[in-house]
Coordinates of N, CA and C in Angstrom, one line a residue:
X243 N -25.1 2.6 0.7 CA -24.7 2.3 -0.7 C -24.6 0.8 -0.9
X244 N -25.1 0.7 -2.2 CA -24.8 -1.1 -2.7 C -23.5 -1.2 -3.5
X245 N -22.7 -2.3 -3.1 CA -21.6 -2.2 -3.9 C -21.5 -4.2 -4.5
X246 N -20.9 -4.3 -5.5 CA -20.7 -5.5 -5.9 C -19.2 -5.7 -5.6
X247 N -18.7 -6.9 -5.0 CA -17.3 -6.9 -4.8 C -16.9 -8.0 -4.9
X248 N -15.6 -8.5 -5.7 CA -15.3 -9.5 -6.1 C -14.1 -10.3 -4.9
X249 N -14.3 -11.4 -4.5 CA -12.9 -11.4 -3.6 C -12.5 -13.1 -4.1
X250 N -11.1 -13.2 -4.8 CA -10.9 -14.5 -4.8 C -12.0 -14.7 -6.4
X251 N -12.2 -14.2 -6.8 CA -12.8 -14.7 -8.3 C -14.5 -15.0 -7.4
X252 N -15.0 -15.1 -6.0 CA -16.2 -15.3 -5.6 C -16.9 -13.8 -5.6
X253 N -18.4 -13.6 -5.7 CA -18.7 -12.3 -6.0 C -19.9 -11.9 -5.2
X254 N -20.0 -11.1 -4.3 CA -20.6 -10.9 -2.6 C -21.5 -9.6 -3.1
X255 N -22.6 -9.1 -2.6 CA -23.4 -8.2 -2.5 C -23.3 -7.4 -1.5
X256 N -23.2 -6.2 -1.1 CA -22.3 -5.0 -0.2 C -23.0 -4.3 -0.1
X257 N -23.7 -4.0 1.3 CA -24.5 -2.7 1.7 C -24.0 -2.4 2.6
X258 N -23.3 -1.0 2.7 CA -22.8 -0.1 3.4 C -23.6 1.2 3.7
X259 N -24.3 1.3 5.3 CA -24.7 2.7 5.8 C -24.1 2.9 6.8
X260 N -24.2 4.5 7.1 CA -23.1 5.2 8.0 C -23.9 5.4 8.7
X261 N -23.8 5.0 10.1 CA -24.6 5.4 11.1 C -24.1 6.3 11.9
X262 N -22.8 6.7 12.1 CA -21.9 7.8 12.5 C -20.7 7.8 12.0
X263 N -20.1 8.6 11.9 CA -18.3 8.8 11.2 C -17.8 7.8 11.3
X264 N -17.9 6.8 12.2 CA -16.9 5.9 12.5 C -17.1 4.7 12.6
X265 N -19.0 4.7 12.4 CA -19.6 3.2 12.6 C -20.7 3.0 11.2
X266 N -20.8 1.8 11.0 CA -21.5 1.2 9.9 C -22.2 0.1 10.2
X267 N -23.1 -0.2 9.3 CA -23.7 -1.4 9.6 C -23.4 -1.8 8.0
X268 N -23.1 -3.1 7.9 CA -22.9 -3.7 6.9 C -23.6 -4.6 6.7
X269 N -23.9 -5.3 5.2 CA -25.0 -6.0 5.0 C -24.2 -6.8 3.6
X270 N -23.5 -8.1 3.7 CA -23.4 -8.7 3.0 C -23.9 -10.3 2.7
X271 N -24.5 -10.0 1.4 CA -25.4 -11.3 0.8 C -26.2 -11.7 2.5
X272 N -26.7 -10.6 2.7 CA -28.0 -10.7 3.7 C -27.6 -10.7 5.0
X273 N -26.3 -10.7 5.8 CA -26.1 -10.7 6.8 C -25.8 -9.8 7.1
X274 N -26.4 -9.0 8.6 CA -25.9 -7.6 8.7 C -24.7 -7.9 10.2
X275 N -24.0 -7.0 9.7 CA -22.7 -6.9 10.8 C -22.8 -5.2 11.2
X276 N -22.4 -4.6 12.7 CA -22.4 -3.3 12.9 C -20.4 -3.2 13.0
X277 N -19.9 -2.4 12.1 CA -18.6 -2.2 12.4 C -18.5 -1.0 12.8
X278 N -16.8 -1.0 13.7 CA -16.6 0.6 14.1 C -15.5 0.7 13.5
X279 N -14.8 2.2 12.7 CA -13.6 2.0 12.5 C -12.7 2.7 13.4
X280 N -11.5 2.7 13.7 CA -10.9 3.5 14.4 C -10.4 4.6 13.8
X281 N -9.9 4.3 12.8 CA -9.4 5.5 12.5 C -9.9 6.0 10.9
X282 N -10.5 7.1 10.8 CA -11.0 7.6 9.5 C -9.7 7.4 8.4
X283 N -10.5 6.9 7.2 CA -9.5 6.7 5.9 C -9.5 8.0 5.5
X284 N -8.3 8.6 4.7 CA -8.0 9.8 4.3 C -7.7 9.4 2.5
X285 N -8.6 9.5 1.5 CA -8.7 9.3 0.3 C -7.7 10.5 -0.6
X286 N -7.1 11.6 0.5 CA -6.4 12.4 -0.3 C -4.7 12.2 -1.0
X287 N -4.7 11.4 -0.3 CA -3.1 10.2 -1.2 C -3.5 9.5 -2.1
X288 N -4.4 8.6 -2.3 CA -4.7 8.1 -3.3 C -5.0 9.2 -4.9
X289 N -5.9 10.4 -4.0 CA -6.2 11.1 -5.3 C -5.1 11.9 -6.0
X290 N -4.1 12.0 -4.8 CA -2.6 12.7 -5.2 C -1.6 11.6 -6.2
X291 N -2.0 10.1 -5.8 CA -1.1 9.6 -6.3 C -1.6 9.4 -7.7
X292 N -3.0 9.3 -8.0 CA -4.0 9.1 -9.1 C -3.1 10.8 -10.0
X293 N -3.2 11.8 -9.6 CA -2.8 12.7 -10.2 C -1.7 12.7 -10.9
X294 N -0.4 12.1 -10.2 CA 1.0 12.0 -10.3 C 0.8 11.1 -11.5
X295 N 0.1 9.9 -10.9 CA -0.1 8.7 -12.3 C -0.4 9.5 -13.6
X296 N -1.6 10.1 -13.6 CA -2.0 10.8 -15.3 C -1.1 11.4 -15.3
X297 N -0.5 12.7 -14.6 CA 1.2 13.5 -15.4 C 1.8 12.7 -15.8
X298 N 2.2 11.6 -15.2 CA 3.5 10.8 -16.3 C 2.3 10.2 -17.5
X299 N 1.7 9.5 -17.2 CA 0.5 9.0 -18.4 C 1.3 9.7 -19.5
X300 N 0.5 11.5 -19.1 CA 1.0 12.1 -20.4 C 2.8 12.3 -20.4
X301 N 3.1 12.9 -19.4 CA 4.6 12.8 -20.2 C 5.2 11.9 -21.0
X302 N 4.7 10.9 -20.7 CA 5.5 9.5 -21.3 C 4.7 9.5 -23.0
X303 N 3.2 9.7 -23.0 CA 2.8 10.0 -24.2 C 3.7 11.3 -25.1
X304 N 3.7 12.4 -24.5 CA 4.6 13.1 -25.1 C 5.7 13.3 -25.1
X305 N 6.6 12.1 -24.4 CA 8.0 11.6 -24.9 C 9.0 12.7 -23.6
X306 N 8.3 13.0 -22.7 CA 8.7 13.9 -22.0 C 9.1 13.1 -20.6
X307 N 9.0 12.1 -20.6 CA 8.8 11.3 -19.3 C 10.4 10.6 -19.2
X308 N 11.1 10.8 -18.0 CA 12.2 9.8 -17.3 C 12.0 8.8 -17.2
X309 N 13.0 7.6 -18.1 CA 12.7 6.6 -17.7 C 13.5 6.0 -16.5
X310 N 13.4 5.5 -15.4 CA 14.5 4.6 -14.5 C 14.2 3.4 -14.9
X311 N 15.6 2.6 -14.5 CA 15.5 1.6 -14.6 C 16.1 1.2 -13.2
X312 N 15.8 0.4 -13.0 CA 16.6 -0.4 -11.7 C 16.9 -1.8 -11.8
X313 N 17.9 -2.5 -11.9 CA 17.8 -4.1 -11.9 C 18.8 -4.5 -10.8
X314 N 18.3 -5.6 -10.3 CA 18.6 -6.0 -9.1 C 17.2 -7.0 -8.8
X315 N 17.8 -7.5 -7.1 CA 16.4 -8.1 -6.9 C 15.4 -7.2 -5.7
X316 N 14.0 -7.5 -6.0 CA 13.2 -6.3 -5.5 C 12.9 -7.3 -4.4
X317 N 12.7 -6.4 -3.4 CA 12.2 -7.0 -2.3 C 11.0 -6.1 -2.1
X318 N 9.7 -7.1 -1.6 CA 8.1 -6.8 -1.6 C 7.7 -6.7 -0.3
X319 N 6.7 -5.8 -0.8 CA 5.9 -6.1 0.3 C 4.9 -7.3 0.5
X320 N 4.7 -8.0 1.8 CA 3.9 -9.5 1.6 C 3.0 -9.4 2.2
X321 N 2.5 -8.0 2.7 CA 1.1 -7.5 2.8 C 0.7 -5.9 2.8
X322 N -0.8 -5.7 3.0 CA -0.9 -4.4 2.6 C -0.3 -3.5 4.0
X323 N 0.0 -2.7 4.2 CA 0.0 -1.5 5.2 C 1.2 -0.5 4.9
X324 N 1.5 -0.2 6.7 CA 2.5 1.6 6.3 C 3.8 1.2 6.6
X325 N 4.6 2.0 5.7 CA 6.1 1.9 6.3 C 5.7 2.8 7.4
X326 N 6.7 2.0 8.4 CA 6.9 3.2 9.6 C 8.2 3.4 9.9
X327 N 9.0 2.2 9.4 CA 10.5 2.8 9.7 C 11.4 2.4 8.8
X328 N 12.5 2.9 8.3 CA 13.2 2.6 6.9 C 14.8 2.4 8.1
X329 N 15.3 1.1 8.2 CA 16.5 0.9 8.3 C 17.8 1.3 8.0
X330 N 17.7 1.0 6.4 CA 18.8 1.1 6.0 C 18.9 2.3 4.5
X331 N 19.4 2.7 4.4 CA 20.0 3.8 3.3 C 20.4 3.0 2.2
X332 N 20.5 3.8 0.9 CA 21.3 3.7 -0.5 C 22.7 3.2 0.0
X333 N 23.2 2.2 -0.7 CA 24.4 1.8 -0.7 C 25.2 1.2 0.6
X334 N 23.9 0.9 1.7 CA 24.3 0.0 3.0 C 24.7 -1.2 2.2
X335 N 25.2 -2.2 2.8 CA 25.5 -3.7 2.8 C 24.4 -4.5 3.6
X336 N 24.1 -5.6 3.1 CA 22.9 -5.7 4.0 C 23.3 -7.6 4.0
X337 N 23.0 -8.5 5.0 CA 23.0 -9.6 5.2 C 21.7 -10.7 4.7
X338 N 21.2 -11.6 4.4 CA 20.1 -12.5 4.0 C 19.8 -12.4 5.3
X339 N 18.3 -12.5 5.7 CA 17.6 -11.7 6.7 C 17.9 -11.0 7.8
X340 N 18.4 -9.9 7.4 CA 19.0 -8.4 7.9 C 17.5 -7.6 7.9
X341 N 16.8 -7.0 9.0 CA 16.1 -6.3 8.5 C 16.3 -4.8 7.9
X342 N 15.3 -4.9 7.0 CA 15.4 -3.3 6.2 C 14.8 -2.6 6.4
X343 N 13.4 -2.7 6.1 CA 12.6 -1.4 6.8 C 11.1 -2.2 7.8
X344 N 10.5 -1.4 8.5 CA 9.5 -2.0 9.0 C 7.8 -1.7 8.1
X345 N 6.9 -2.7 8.5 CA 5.4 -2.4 7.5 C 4.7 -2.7 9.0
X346 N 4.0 -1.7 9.0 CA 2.8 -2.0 10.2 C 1.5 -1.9 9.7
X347 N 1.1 -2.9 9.9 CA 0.1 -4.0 9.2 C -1.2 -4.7 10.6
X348 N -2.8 -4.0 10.4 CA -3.4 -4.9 11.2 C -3.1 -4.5 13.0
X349 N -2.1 -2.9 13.0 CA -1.2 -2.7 15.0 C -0.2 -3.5 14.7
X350 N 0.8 -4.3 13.8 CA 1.6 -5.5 14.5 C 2.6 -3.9 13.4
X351 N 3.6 -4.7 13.9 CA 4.9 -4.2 13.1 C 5.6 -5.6 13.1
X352 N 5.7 -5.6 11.5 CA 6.3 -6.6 11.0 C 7.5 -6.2 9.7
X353 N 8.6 -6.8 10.3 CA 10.1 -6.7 10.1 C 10.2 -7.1 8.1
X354 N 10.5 -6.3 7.9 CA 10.8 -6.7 5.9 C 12.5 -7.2 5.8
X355 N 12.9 -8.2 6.0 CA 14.2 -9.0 5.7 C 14.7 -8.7 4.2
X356 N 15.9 -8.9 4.1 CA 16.5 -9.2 2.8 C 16.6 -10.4 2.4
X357 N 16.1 -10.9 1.5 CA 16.3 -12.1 1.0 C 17.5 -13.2 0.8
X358 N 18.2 -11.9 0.2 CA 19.9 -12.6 0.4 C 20.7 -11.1 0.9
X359 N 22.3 -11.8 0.6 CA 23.2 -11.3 0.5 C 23.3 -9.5 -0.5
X360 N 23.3 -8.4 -0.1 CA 23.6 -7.6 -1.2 C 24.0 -5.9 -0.8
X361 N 23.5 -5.1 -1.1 CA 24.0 -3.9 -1.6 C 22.4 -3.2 -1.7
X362 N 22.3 -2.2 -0.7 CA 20.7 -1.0 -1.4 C 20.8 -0.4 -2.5
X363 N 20.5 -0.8 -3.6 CA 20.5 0.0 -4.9 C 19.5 0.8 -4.6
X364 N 18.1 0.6 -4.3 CA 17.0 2.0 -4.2 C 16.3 1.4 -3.5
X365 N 15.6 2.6 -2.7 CA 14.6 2.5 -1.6 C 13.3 3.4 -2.3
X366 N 12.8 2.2 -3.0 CA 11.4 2.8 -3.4 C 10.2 3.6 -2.2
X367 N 10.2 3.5 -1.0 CA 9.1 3.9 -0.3 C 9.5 5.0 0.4
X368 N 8.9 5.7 1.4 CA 9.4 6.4 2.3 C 8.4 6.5 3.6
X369 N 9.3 6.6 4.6 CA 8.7 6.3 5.5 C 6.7 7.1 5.4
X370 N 6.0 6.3 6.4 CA 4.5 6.9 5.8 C 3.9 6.6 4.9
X371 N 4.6 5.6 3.8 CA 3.7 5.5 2.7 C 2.7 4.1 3.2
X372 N 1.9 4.0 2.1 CA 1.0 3.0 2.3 C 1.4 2.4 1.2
X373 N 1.3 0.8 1.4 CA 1.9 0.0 0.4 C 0.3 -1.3 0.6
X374 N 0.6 -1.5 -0.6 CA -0.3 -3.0 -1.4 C 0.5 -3.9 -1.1
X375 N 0.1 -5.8 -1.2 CA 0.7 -6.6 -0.9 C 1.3 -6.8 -2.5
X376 N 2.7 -7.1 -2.4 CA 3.4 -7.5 -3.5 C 3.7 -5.5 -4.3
X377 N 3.6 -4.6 -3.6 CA 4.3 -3.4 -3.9 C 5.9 -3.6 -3.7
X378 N 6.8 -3.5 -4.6 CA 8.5 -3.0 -4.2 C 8.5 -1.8 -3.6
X379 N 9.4 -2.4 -2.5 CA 10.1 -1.4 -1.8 C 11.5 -1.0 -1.8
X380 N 11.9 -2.2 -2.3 CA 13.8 -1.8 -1.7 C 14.1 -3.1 -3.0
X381 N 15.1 -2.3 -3.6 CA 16.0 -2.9 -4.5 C 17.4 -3.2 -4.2
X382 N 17.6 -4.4 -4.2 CA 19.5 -4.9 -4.3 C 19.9 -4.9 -5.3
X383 N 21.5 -4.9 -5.3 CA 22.5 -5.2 -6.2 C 23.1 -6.7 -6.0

């Protein structure tokens, strides 16, 4: 398959064939690379979360939707990957770099700190989830 892909505002030509489940040969702006993946992507969270998205879509159109609010300060994720371990609970106390939960990212596990001094007002993720860079996870008071 040809794909057009934008990275950084620069824009690359993408040929993707499957030579087996787990291997590819890739061909961008003319250079071919053979990749293996390890572990097969599972698109069925995404389409679950795509699902969840359009229900509130509509409930919120039909006035049917909860709104939360949370204010405090959000603490992010500073790259893409999985929670794998959640530290601390609702209403711990937490220190300026105390860790809170872990993101494993790339095989590493890498420690998510509190910024400052505060209070868990909400723990947006749960363990397993897959997060984007700059996704909230954990709110203070």
């Amino acid at each position: 398959m040809k794909y057009e892909v934008k990275v950084q505002g620069k824009k690359y030509e993408v040929e993707v064939e499957e030579i087996s489940p787990m291997v590819f040969e890739v061909e961008v702006n003319g250079k071919k690379a053979v990749i293996e993946v390890e572990k097969k992507f599972e698109f069925k969270e995404f389409e679950k979360a795509e699902i969840k998205e359009r229900r509130f879509a509509e409930e919120r159109a039909e006035g049917k939707a909860e709104t939360v609010k949370t204010t405090g300060k959000a603490i992010t994720a500073p790259m893409a990957g999985v929670v794998t371990e959640i530290l601390k609970k609702v209403g711990d106390k937490v220190k300026a770099g105390e860790t809170v939960l872990i993101i494993e990212a790339m095989k590493m596990e890498n420690p998510i700190t509190s910024p400052e001094d505060g209070e868990i007002a909400e723990i947006v993720v749960n363990e397993g989830d897959k997060v984007g860079s700059g996704d909230v996870l954990v709110y203070l008071k």
